[in-house]
Amino acid sequence: MKTQLFYSFLEKLRSTKILKVYEHLKETARYSREQLDYYQFNKLIKLLEHCKTNVPFYVNFFRKNNLSIHDFKSLKDLKYLPVIDKKTIREMYVNGQIISRNKKEFNPIHNQTGGSTGIPLQLLVGSQARDFQGAGILRYYDWMDGYCLGQQKLAVLWGDMRVRSINQKISDSLKLYLTNRRYYSCFSLDKHLIEKYHKSIFKFNPEFLRGYAFSIYLLAQYQCDNAVSRKLKFKAVSTTTEKITQQQRNLIEKEFGCKTFDQYGCGEILMIAGECAAHKGMHVTEEHVIVETDKNNEFIITDLDNYAMPFMRYKNGDLGKIVDDFCECGMVHKRIVDLIGRVDDTIILEDGKIINSSFFAVLFEYMTTVKAFQVNYYSFKKMDVNIIPDNAFAAKDKKYIEDKILMTFGSQQSFTLNFVDEIKQNPNGKTKFINVFKHEQE
Ligand SMILES: [Zn+2]
């Protein structure tokens, strides 16, 4: 009750309608494929009409290409629009080309993403986009064995670099308290801090746990390795932000005695997909986004709700596979079944050969004797492959890794396989598993 009241108050304050959209998404969850396509198409046309009139880049694009809204007859015609990458959208933010002239009508808030290139991307998020993102998350929570925001306790392992004012801090603390959540910062996680968090979470006694996948894995690993007597158990674990390997998922589920529900979004579009109770991939929030893939399985994402700064056919740098076959949960929403990794981490060898970072993700995905890995690539003379082996790691495993790397990279590639105790985090608390130092001299 207190949560409902608080949310209503917060929604008034922020001019959002998350709870209303959440009710709407519960209905559209039952839509057929035809209904969803029709729904998406209508939203797309509405957004295009807005862009054609109010967003300088699209005003010019429609004019230059002599395009009219009537040329868009089905969702397939989305292909008439250009694919836009991160670099382009960053430039268009600066020169205003991608900002709606009437942006104020959409109550935008300013946001920025960290970005793996180290240069943050600035963006505006209109209220409708915030409603669908928030509501999409609430619907995904429904799939997690009955988790209802505010009704049960939730521990959150999260990184947050935002500089906050005193007022924001107070508002955030109040929000956490009223929604029964407790926040644990996952910056600079070390064994000491994990031990401290483990004790604190045990005392808090939450039914659910949510956070960065690798941080949650570290917590599970701590519990496993240290034979802790007071074990953490949850009804469900929600992982996000980092790719979770099967081996990590197995350990989390074994230690915490529950299922893992992965969720996917990016800094520009926070809610893209979430895993249902059938655990056969993550259902795309199709009411909010259209996710296409190109021939390399790179995602091309259209946010149907951000009228302040439209992200249409945006390549966010992630890749994966999309399927639309039957799911036991009854939803027909397409699913991301194989979120592989980030394209940004592509390694280009001296001879021009391109090694996608997914090579390492796939190599280590099912190696049960490797707990975690991180690759630092410098040049053909230097590459560090750091792994945390478990006790069963044998000479044959080492040989297997070395053979696979040589087979893929070629014999001219020098590399070192290092056994390490921990994997380094980025300053923002996220963990990057492939680091390419392109300009660094060895
Ligand atoms: Zn499902």
CSV table of C-alpha atoms and ligand atoms in Angstrom, one decimal:
chain,number,residue,atom,x,y,z
A,1,MET,CA,0.0,0.0,0.0
A,2,LYS,CA,2.7,2.4,1.0
A,3,THR,CA,4.5,1.6,-2.3
A,4,GLN,CA,1.4,2.3,-4.3
A,5,LEU,CA,0.9,5.6,-2.6
A,6,PHE,CA,4.5,6.5,-2.9
A,7,TYR,CA,4.5,5.6,-6.6
A,8,SER,CA,1.4,7.7,-7.3
A,9,PHE,CA,3.1,10.6,-5.6
A,10,LEU,CA,6.4,10.1,-7.5
A,11,GLU,CA,4.6,9.8,-10.8
A,12,LYS,CA,2.9,13.1,-10.3
A,13,LEU,CA,6.2,14.7,-9.4
A,14,ARG,CA,7.9,13.3,-12.4
A,15,SER,CA,5.0,13.5,-14.8
A,16,THR,CA,5.3,9.7,-15.6
A,17,LYS,CA,2.6,7.1,-16.0
A,18,ILE,CA,4.6,3.9,-15.3
A,19,LEU,CA,1.8,2.1,-13.4
A,20,LYS,CA,-0.8,2.9,-16.0
A,21,VAL,CA,1.5,1.6,-18.8
A,22,TYR,CA,2.3,-1.4,-16.7
A,23,GLU,CA,-1.4,-2.3,-16.6
A,24,HIS,CA,-1.5,-1.9,-20.3
A,25,LEU,CA,1.6,-4.1,-20.8
A,26,LYS,CA,-0.2,-6.9,-18.8
A,27,GLU,CA,-2.9,-6.9,-21.5
A,28,THR,CA,-0.6,-6.7,-24.5
A,29,ALA,CA,1.4,-9.6,-23.0
A,30,ARG,CA,-1.5,-11.7,-24.3
A,31,TYR,CA,-1.5,-10.3,-27.8
A,32,SER,CA,-1.1,-12.5,-30.9
A,33,ARG,CA,1.7,-12.0,-33.4
A,34,GLU,CA,-0.7,-10.2,-35.7
A,35,GLN,CA,-1.9,-7.9,-32.9
A,36,LEU,CA,1.7,-7.1,-31.9
A,37,ASP,CA,2.7,-6.3,-35.5
A,38,TYR,CA,-0.3,-4.0,-35.9
A,39,TYR,CA,0.4,-2.3,-32.6
A,40,GLN,CA,4.1,-1.8,-33.5
A,41,PHE,CA,3.3,-0.5,-36.9
A,42,ASN,CA,0.8,2.1,-35.6
A,43,LYS,CA,3.4,3.3,-33.1
A,44,LEU,CA,6.1,3.4,-35.8
A,45,ILE,CA,3.9,5.5,-38.1
A,46,LYS,CA,3.1,8.0,-35.3
A,47,LEU,CA,6.8,8.3,-34.5
A,48,LEU,CA,7.7,8.8,-38.1
A,49,GLU,CA,5.1,11.5,-38.5
A,50,HIS,CA,6.6,13.3,-35.6
A,51,CYS,CA,10.2,12.9,-36.9
A,52,LYS,CA,9.4,14.0,-40.4
A,53,THR,CA,8.0,17.3,-39.0
A,54,ASN,CA,10.1,18.0,-35.9
A,55,VAL,CA,13.5,16.2,-35.9
A,56,PRO,CA,16.0,18.1,-38.3
A,57,PHE,CA,17.8,14.9,-39.4
A,58,TYR,CA,14.6,13.2,-40.4
A,59,VAL,CA,13.1,16.3,-41.9
A,60,ASN,CA,16.0,16.4,-44.3
A,61,PHE,CA,16.1,12.7,-44.8
A,62,PHE,CA,12.5,12.5,-45.9
A,63,ARG,CA,12.9,15.5,-48.2
A,64,LYS,CA,16.2,14.4,-49.8
A,65,ASN,CA,14.9,10.9,-50.5
A,66,ASN,CA,11.5,12.1,-51.6
A,67,LEU,CA,9.9,9.8,-49.0
A,68,SER,CA,6.4,10.1,-47.6
A,69,ILE,CA,4.8,8.4,-44.6
A,70,HIS,CA,2.6,6.5,-47.1
A,71,ASP,CA,5.7,4.7,-48.3
A,72,PHE,CA,5.7,2.8,-45.0
A,73,LYS,CA,3.2,0.1,-45.6
A,74,SER,CA,4.4,-2.5,-43.1
A,75,LEU,CA,7.1,-3.0,-40.4
A,76,LYS,CA,9.4,-4.3,-43.1
A,77,ASP,CA,9.6,-0.8,-44.6
A,78,LEU,CA,11.6,0.3,-41.6
A,79,LYS,CA,14.5,-0.6,-43.8
A,80,TYR,CA,14.0,2.7,-45.7
A,81,LEU,CA,15.5,4.5,-42.7
A,82,PRO,CA,19.3,4.6,-42.3
A,83,VAL,CA,21.1,2.6,-39.6
A,84,ILE,CA,22.7,5.0,-37.1
A,85,ASP,CA,25.7,4.1,-35.0
A,86,LYS,CA,26.9,5.5,-31.7
A,87,LYS,CA,29.4,7.8,-33.2
A,88,THR,CA,26.8,9.4,-35.5
A,89,ILE,CA,24.2,9.8,-32.8
A,90,ARG,CA,26.8,11.5,-30.6
A,91,GLU,CA,27.6,14.0,-33.3
A,92,MET,CA,23.9,14.6,-34.0
A,93,TYR,CA,23.3,15.3,-30.3
A,94,VAL,CA,26.0,17.9,-30.3
A,95,ASN,CA,24.7,19.6,-33.5
A,96,GLY,CA,21.1,19.2,-32.5
A,97,GLN,CA,20.1,17.2,-35.6
A,98,ILE,CA,18.6,14.4,-33.6
A,99,ILE,CA,16.8,16.5,-31.0
A,100,SER,CA,13.1,17.3,-31.5
A,101,ARG,CA,12.4,21.0,-32.0
A,102,ASN,CA,9.4,20.6,-29.7
A,103,LYS,CA,11.3,18.5,-27.2
A,104,LYS,CA,9.8,20.3,-24.2
A,105,GLU,CA,6.4,18.8,-25.0
A,106,PHE,CA,7.8,15.4,-24.0
A,107,ASN,CA,9.2,16.3,-20.6
A,108,PRO,CA,12.7,15.1,-21.4
A,109,ILE,CA,15.3,14.3,-18.8
A,110,HIS,CA,19.0,14.5,-19.6
A,111,ASN,CA,20.9,11.3,-19.3
A,112,GLN,CA,24.3,10.0,-20.2
A,113,THR,CA,25.8,6.6,-20.7
A,114,GLY,CA,29.3,5.5,-19.8
A,115,GLY,CA,30.1,3.9,-23.1
A,116,SER,CA,32.9,1.4,-23.6
A,117,THR,CA,34.9,3.8,-25.7
A,118,GLY,CA,35.3,6.0,-22.6
A,119,ILE,CA,33.4,8.9,-24.3
A,120,PRO,CA,30.0,9.3,-22.7
A,121,LEU,CA,26.9,9.5,-24.9
A,122,GLN,CA,24.6,12.4,-24.0
A,123,LEU,CA,20.9,11.8,-24.5
A,124,LEU,CA,17.4,13.0,-23.8
A,125,VAL,CA,14.7,10.6,-22.7
A,126,GLY,CA,11.1,11.7,-23.1
A,127,SER,CA,8.4,10.8,-20.5
A,128,GLN,CA,6.7,8.2,-22.7
A,129,ALA,CA,10.0,6.3,-23.1
A,130,ARG,CA,10.5,6.4,-19.4
A,131,ASP,CA,7.0,5.1,-18.8
A,132,PHE,CA,7.6,2.1,-21.2
A,133,GLN,CA,11.0,1.4,-19.8
A,134,GLY,CA,9.8,1.4,-16.2
A,135,ALA,CA,6.6,-0.6,-17.0
A,136,GLY,CA,8.6,-3.1,-19.0
A,137,ILE,CA,10.8,-3.7,-16.0
A,138,LEU,CA,7.8,-4.1,-13.7
A,139,ARG,CA,6.3,-6.7,-16.1
A,140,TYR,CA,9.6,-8.6,-16.2
A,141,TYR,CA,9.6,-8.6,-12.4
A,142,ASP,CA,6.2,-10.4,-12.6
A,143,TRP,CA,7.9,-13.3,-14.3
A,144,MET,CA,10.4,-13.7,-11.5
A,145,ASP,CA,8.5,-16.1,-9.2
A,146,GLY,CA,6.0,-13.6,-7.9
A,147,TYR,CA,8.3,-10.6,-7.2
A,148,CYS,CA,6.3,-7.5,-6.8
A,149,LEU,CA,8.2,-4.2,-6.3
A,150,GLY,CA,7.7,-3.0,-2.8
A,151,GLN,CA,5.9,-6.1,-1.5
A,152,GLN,CA,9.0,-8.2,-0.9
A,153,LYS,CA,12.6,-7.3,0.0
A,154,LEU,CA,15.1,-7.0,-2.7
A,155,ALA,CA,18.9,-6.6,-2.4
A,156,VAL,CA,20.5,-4.7,-5.3
A,157,LEU,CA,24.1,-5.0,-6.3
A,158,TRP,CA,24.6,-2.1,-8.6
A,159,GLY,CA,27.2,0.5,-9.8
A,160,ASP,CA,26.1,4.1,-10.0
A,161,MET,CA,28.5,6.8,-10.9
A,162,ARG,CA,26.0,9.6,-11.0
A,163,VAL,CA,27.0,12.6,-9.0
A,164,ARG,CA,23.9,13.3,-6.9
A,165,SER,CA,22.7,16.3,-5.0
A,166,ILE,CA,21.7,16.0,-1.4
A,167,ASN,CA,18.0,16.2,-2.5
A,168,GLN,CA,18.5,13.4,-4.9
A,169,LYS,CA,20.2,11.3,-2.3
A,170,ILE,CA,17.4,11.8,0.1
A,171,SER,CA,14.8,11.0,-2.6
A,172,ASP,CA,16.7,7.9,-3.7
A,173,SER,CA,17.0,6.6,-0.1
A,174,LEU,CA,13.3,7.2,0.5
A,175,LYS,CA,12.5,5.4,-2.7
A,176,LEU,CA,14.6,2.4,-1.7
A,177,TYR,CA,13.1,2.3,1.8
A,178,LEU,CA,9.5,2.5,0.5
A,179,THR,CA,10.1,-0.1,-2.1
A,180,ASN,CA,11.8,-2.5,0.3
A,181,ARG,CA,15.1,-2.4,-1.5
A,182,ARG,CA,18.6,-2.2,-0.2
A,183,TYR,CA,21.4,-1.0,-2.4
A,184,TYR,CA,25.0,-2.4,-2.4
A,185,SER,CA,27.5,-0.5,-4.5
A,186,CYS,CA,29.6,-2.9,-6.7
A,187,PHE,CA,32.4,-0.4,-7.3
A,188,SER,CA,35.8,-1.9,-6.5
A,189,LEU,CA,34.4,-5.2,-5.2
A,190,ASP,CA,37.1,-7.1,-3.4
A,191,LYS,CA,37.0,-10.2,-1.1
A,192,HIS,CA,36.6,-8.1,2.0
A,193,LEU,CA,33.7,-6.1,0.6
A,194,ILE,CA,32.0,-9.2,-0.7
A,195,GLU,CA,32.3,-10.8,2.7
A,196,LYS,CA,30.8,-7.7,4.3
A,197,TYR,CA,27.9,-7.6,1.8
A,198,HIS,CA,27.2,-11.3,2.3
A,199,LYS,CA,26.8,-10.7,6.0
A,200,SER,CA,24.7,-7.6,5.5
A,201,ILE,CA,22.4,-9.2,2.9
A,202,PHE,CA,21.9,-12.2,5.2
A,203,LYS,CA,20.8,-9.9,8.0
A,204,PHE,CA,18.5,-7.9,5.6
A,205,ASN,CA,17.1,-11.3,4.6
A,206,PRO,CA,15.6,-10.4,1.1
A,207,GLU,CA,13.6,-12.8,-1.0
A,208,PHE,CA,15.1,-11.5,-4.2
A,209,LEU,CA,18.5,-10.3,-5.5
A,210,ARG,CA,19.1,-8.1,-8.5
A,211,GLY,CA,22.3,-6.7,-10.0
A,212,TYR,CA,25.3,-6.8,-12.3
A,213,ALA,CA,25.7,-10.4,-13.4
A,214,PHE,CA,29.4,-10.7,-12.6
A,215,SER,CA,29.0,-9.1,-9.1
A,216,ILE,CA,26.2,-11.6,-8.3
A,217,TYR,CA,28.4,-14.4,-9.5
A,218,LEU,CA,31.3,-13.2,-7.2
A,219,LEU,CA,28.8,-13.3,-4.3
A,220,ALA,CA,27.8,-16.8,-5.1
A,221,GLN,CA,31.5,-17.8,-5.5
A,222,TYR,CA,32.3,-16.4,-2.1
A,223,GLN,CA,29.5,-18.4,-0.5
A,224,CYS,CA,30.7,-21.6,-2.3
A,225,ASP,CA,34.5,-21.2,-1.7
A,226,ASN,CA,34.3,-20.2,1.9
A,227,ALA,CA,31.8,-22.8,3.1
A,228,VAL,CA,29.8,-20.1,4.8
A,229,SER,CA,27.4,-21.6,7.3
A,230,ARG,CA,24.7,-18.9,7.1
A,231,LYS,CA,23.9,-19.3,3.4
A,232,LEU,CA,22.0,-16.8,1.3
A,233,LYS,CA,19.0,-18.3,-0.4
A,234,PHE,CA,16.6,-16.4,-2.7
A,235,LYS,CA,13.3,-17.0,-4.5
A,236,ALA,CA,14.8,-15.6,-7.7
A,237,VAL,CA,17.9,-13.7,-8.9
A,238,SER,CA,17.7,-11.0,-11.6
A,239,THR,CA,21.0,-10.5,-13.5
A,240,THR,CA,21.7,-7.7,-15.9
A,241,THR,CA,24.3,-5.5,-17.7
A,242,GLU,CA,27.0,-8.2,-18.2
A,243,LYS,CA,26.8,-11.3,-20.3
A,244,ILE,CA,26.3,-14.2,-17.9
A,245,THR,CA,28.0,-17.5,-18.9
A,246,GLN,CA,26.3,-20.9,-18.3
A,247,GLN,CA,29.0,-21.8,-15.8
A,248,GLN,CA,28.3,-18.7,-13.8
A,249,ARG,CA,24.6,-19.2,-14.0
A,250,ASN,CA,24.9,-22.8,-12.7
A,251,LEU,CA,26.9,-21.7,-9.7
A,252,ILE,CA,24.5,-18.8,-8.8
A,253,GLU,CA,21.5,-21.1,-9.1
A,254,LYS,CA,23.2,-23.9,-7.0
A,255,GLU,CA,24.4,-21.6,-4.3
A,256,PHE,CA,21.2,-19.4,-4.0
A,257,GLY,CA,18.8,-22.3,-4.5
A,258,CYS,CA,16.7,-20.5,-7.2
A,259,LYS,CA,16.5,-19.6,-10.9
A,260,THR,CA,18.2,-16.7,-12.6
A,261,PHE,CA,16.2,-14.3,-14.7
A,262,ASP,CA,18.4,-12.3,-17.1
A,263,GLN,CA,17.4,-8.9,-18.3
A,264,TYR,CA,18.8,-6.8,-21.1
A,265,GLY,CA,19.0,-3.2,-21.9
A,266,CYS,CA,21.6,-0.5,-22.7
A,267,GLY,CA,22.3,2.9,-21.4
A,268,GLU,CA,20.2,4.5,-24.3
A,269,ILE,CA,17.2,2.1,-24.0
A,270,LEU,CA,17.1,0.7,-20.5
A,271,MET,CA,14.6,-2.1,-21.1
A,272,ILE,CA,14.9,-4.2,-24.2
A,273,ALA,CA,14.2,-7.7,-23.1
A,274,GLY,CA,13.7,-10.0,-20.0
A,275,GLU,CA,13.8,-13.7,-19.3
A,276,CYS,CA,10.5,-15.4,-18.5
A,277,ALA,CA,9.9,-18.4,-16.3
A,278,ALA,CA,10.4,-20.8,-19.3
A,279,HIS,CA,14.1,-19.7,-19.3
A,280,LYS,CA,14.4,-20.0,-23.1
A,281,GLY,CA,15.8,-16.6,-23.7
A,282,MET,CA,14.7,-13.0,-23.1
A,283,HIS,CA,11.3,-11.7,-24.4
A,284,VAL,CA,11.8,-8.4,-26.2
A,285,THR,CA,9.5,-5.6,-24.9
A,286,GLU,CA,8.0,-5.3,-28.4
A,287,GLU,CA,5.5,-2.7,-27.3
A,288,HIS,CA,8.5,-0.4,-26.7
A,289,VAL,CA,11.2,-1.5,-29.1
A,290,ILE,CA,11.7,-3.2,-32.5
A,291,VAL,CA,14.9,-5.2,-32.5
A,292,GLU,CA,16.3,-6.2,-35.9
A,293,THR,CA,19.6,-8.0,-36.5
A,294,ASP,CA,22.0,-7.6,-39.5
A,295,LYS,CA,23.9,-10.3,-41.2
A,296,ASN,CA,26.5,-10.3,-38.4
A,297,ASN,CA,23.8,-10.6,-35.8
A,298,GLU,CA,24.4,-7.0,-34.6
A,299,PHE,CA,21.3,-5.5,-33.1
A,300,ILE,CA,19.6,-2.6,-34.8
A,301,ILE,CA,17.1,-1.1,-32.3
A,302,THR,CA,14.2,1.3,-32.7
A,303,ASP,CA,12.8,2.9,-29.6
A,304,LEU,CA,9.1,3.5,-30.4
A,305,ASP,CA,8.6,5.9,-27.5
A,306,ASN,CA,11.4,8.5,-27.3
A,307,TYR,CA,9.9,11.5,-29.0
A,308,ALA,CA,12.4,13.9,-27.5
A,309,MET,CA,15.5,12.3,-29.1
A,310,PRO,CA,14.4,9.4,-31.4
A,311,PHE,CA,16.6,6.3,-31.5
A,312,MET,CA,15.6,4.7,-34.8
A,313,ARG,CA,17.5,1.8,-36.3
A,314,TYR,CA,20.2,2.4,-33.8
A,315,LYS,CA,23.2,0.0,-33.6
A,316,ASN,CA,24.0,-0.1,-30.0
A,317,GLY,CA,27.1,-2.3,-30.4
A,318,ASP,CA,25.6,-5.5,-29.0
A,319,LEU,CA,25.0,-8.7,-30.9
A,320,GLY,CA,22.8,-11.8,-30.4
A,321,LYS,CA,20.2,-14.0,-32.0
A,322,ILE,CA,16.5,-13.4,-32.2
A,323,VAL,CA,13.9,-16.2,-32.4
A,324,ASP,CA,10.1,-16.1,-32.5
A,325,ASP,CA,9.2,-19.8,-32.0
A,326,PHE,CA,6.8,-21.1,-29.3
A,327,CYS,CA,7.5,-20.3,-25.6
A,328,GLU,CA,5.7,-22.2,-22.8
A,329,CYS,CA,4.9,-19.0,-21.0
A,330,GLY,CA,2.3,-18.2,-23.7
A,331,MET,CA,3.8,-14.9,-24.8
A,332,VAL,CA,4.5,-14.5,-28.5
A,333,HIS,CA,7.0,-11.7,-28.1
A,334,LYS,CA,10.3,-12.5,-29.9
A,335,ARG,CA,13.2,-13.7,-27.8
A,336,ILE,CA,16.9,-12.9,-27.6
A,337,VAL,CA,18.3,-16.4,-27.2
A,338,ASP,CA,22.0,-15.7,-27.5
A,339,LEU,CA,23.3,-12.4,-26.3
A,340,ILE,CA,26.9,-12.9,-27.3
A,341,GLY,CA,28.9,-9.8,-26.6
A,342,ARG,CA,29.8,-6.4,-27.7
A,343,VAL,CA,31.0,-5.6,-31.2
A,344,ASP,CA,33.0,-2.7,-29.8
A,345,ASP,CA,35.5,-5.3,-28.6
A,346,THR,CA,36.4,-6.6,-32.0
A,347,ILE,CA,40.1,-7.4,-32.3
A,348,ILE,CA,41.7,-6.5,-35.7
A,349,LEU,CA,44.9,-8.4,-36.4
A,350,GLU,CA,47.8,-7.0,-38.3
A,351,ASP,CA,46.9,-9.0,-41.4
A,352,GLY,CA,43.4,-7.5,-41.3
A,353,LYS,CA,41.7,-10.6,-39.9
A,354,ILE,CA,38.8,-9.7,-37.6
A,355,ILE,CA,38.3,-11.7,-34.4
A,356,ASN,CA,35.0,-11.0,-32.7
A,357,SER,CA,35.0,-10.9,-29.0
A,358,SER,CA,32.3,-13.6,-29.1
A,359,PHE,CA,35.1,-16.0,-29.8
A,360,PHE,CA,36.2,-15.9,-26.2
A,361,ALA,CA,32.6,-15.9,-24.9
A,362,VAL,CA,32.0,-19.1,-26.8
A,363,LEU,CA,35.3,-20.6,-25.9
A,364,PHE,CA,34.8,-20.2,-22.2
A,365,GLU,CA,31.0,-20.5,-22.1
A,366,TYR,CA,30.9,-24.2,-21.4
A,367,MET,CA,34.4,-24.7,-20.0
A,368,THR,CA,33.3,-25.8,-16.5
A,369,THR,CA,36.9,-25.6,-15.2
A,370,VAL,CA,37.2,-21.9,-15.9
A,371,LYS,CA,35.3,-19.7,-13.4
A,372,ALA,CA,35.9,-16.4,-15.2
A,373,PHE,CA,38.1,-14.8,-17.8
A,374,GLN,CA,39.3,-11.5,-19.1
A,375,VAL,CA,41.4,-10.8,-22.2
A,376,ASN,CA,43.6,-7.8,-22.7
A,377,TYR,CA,44.7,-7.4,-26.3
A,378,TYR,CA,47.6,-5.1,-27.3
A,379,SER,CA,49.0,-6.4,-30.6
A,380,PHE,CA,50.1,-9.5,-32.3
A,381,LYS,CA,53.1,-9.5,-30.0
A,382,LYS,CA,51.1,-9.3,-26.8
A,383,MET,CA,47.8,-10.6,-25.5
A,384,ASP,CA,47.0,-11.5,-21.9
A,385,VAL,CA,44.4,-14.1,-21.4
A,386,ASN,CA,43.6,-14.0,-17.7
A,387,ILE,CA,41.5,-16.9,-16.2
A,388,ILE,CA,40.4,-17.9,-12.8
A,389,PRO,CA,40.7,-21.7,-12.9
A,390,ASP,CA,38.9,-24.0,-10.5
A,391,ASN,CA,40.5,-27.0,-8.7
A,392,ALA,CA,39.7,-29.4,-11.5
A,393,PHE,CA,41.5,-27.3,-14.1
A,394,ALA,CA,44.0,-29.7,-15.8
A,395,ALA,CA,46.9,-29.5,-18.3
A,396,LYS,CA,44.5,-30.7,-21.0
A,397,ASP,CA,42.3,-27.6,-20.4
A,398,LYS,CA,45.3,-25.4,-20.8
A,399,LYS,CA,46.2,-27.1,-24.0
A,400,TYR,CA,42.6,-26.8,-25.3
A,401,ILE,CA,42.6,-23.1,-24.7
A,402,GLU,CA,46.0,-22.6,-26.3
A,403,ASP,CA,45.1,-24.7,-29.3
A,404,LYS,CA,41.8,-22.8,-29.9
A,405,ILE,CA,43.5,-19.4,-29.7
A,406,LEU,CA,46.3,-20.4,-32.1
A,407,MET,CA,43.8,-22.0,-34.5
A,408,THR,CA,41.8,-18.7,-34.5
A,409,PHE,CA,44.5,-16.1,-34.3
A,410,GLY,CA,47.2,-17.9,-36.2
A,411,SER,CA,50.7,-18.9,-35.1
A,412,GLN,CA,52.1,-15.4,-35.3
A,413,GLN,CA,50.0,-14.3,-32.3
A,414,SER,CA,52.0,-14.2,-29.0
A,415,PHE,CA,49.9,-14.6,-25.9
A,416,THR,CA,50.2,-15.5,-22.3
A,417,LEU,CA,47.7,-17.5,-20.3
A,418,ASN,CA,47.7,-16.2,-16.8
A,419,PHE,CA,46.0,-17.8,-13.8
A,420,VAL,CA,44.6,-14.9,-11.6
A,421,ASP,CA,42.6,-14.6,-8.4
A,422,GLU,CA,40.4,-11.9,-9.6
A,423,ILE,CA,39.0,-10.1,-12.6
A,424,LYS,CA,39.5,-6.3,-12.8
A,425,GLN,CA,36.4,-4.1,-12.9
A,426,ASN,CA,36.1,-0.8,-14.8
A,427,PRO,CA,35.8,2.3,-12.6
A,428,ASN,CA,32.0,2.3,-13.1
A,429,GLY,CA,31.6,-1.1,-11.4
A,430,LYS,CA,30.9,-3.0,-14.6
A,431,THR,CA,33.2,-5.7,-15.8
A,432,LYS,CA,34.5,-5.8,-19.3
A,433,PHE,CA,35.8,-9.2,-20.4
A,434,ILE,CA,37.6,-8.1,-23.5
A,435,ASN,CA,39.8,-5.0,-23.5
A,436,VAL,CA,41.4,-3.9,-26.7
A,437,PHE,CA,44.2,-1.5,-26.3
A,438,LYS,CA,44.6,-0.5,-29.9
A,439,HIS,CA,47.0,2.4,-29.6
A,440,GLU,CA,49.2,1.0,-26.9
A,441,GLN,CA,52.8,0.1,-27.8
A,442,GLU,CA,54.0,-3.1,-26.3
B,1,ZN,ZN,8.4,-17.1,-22.4
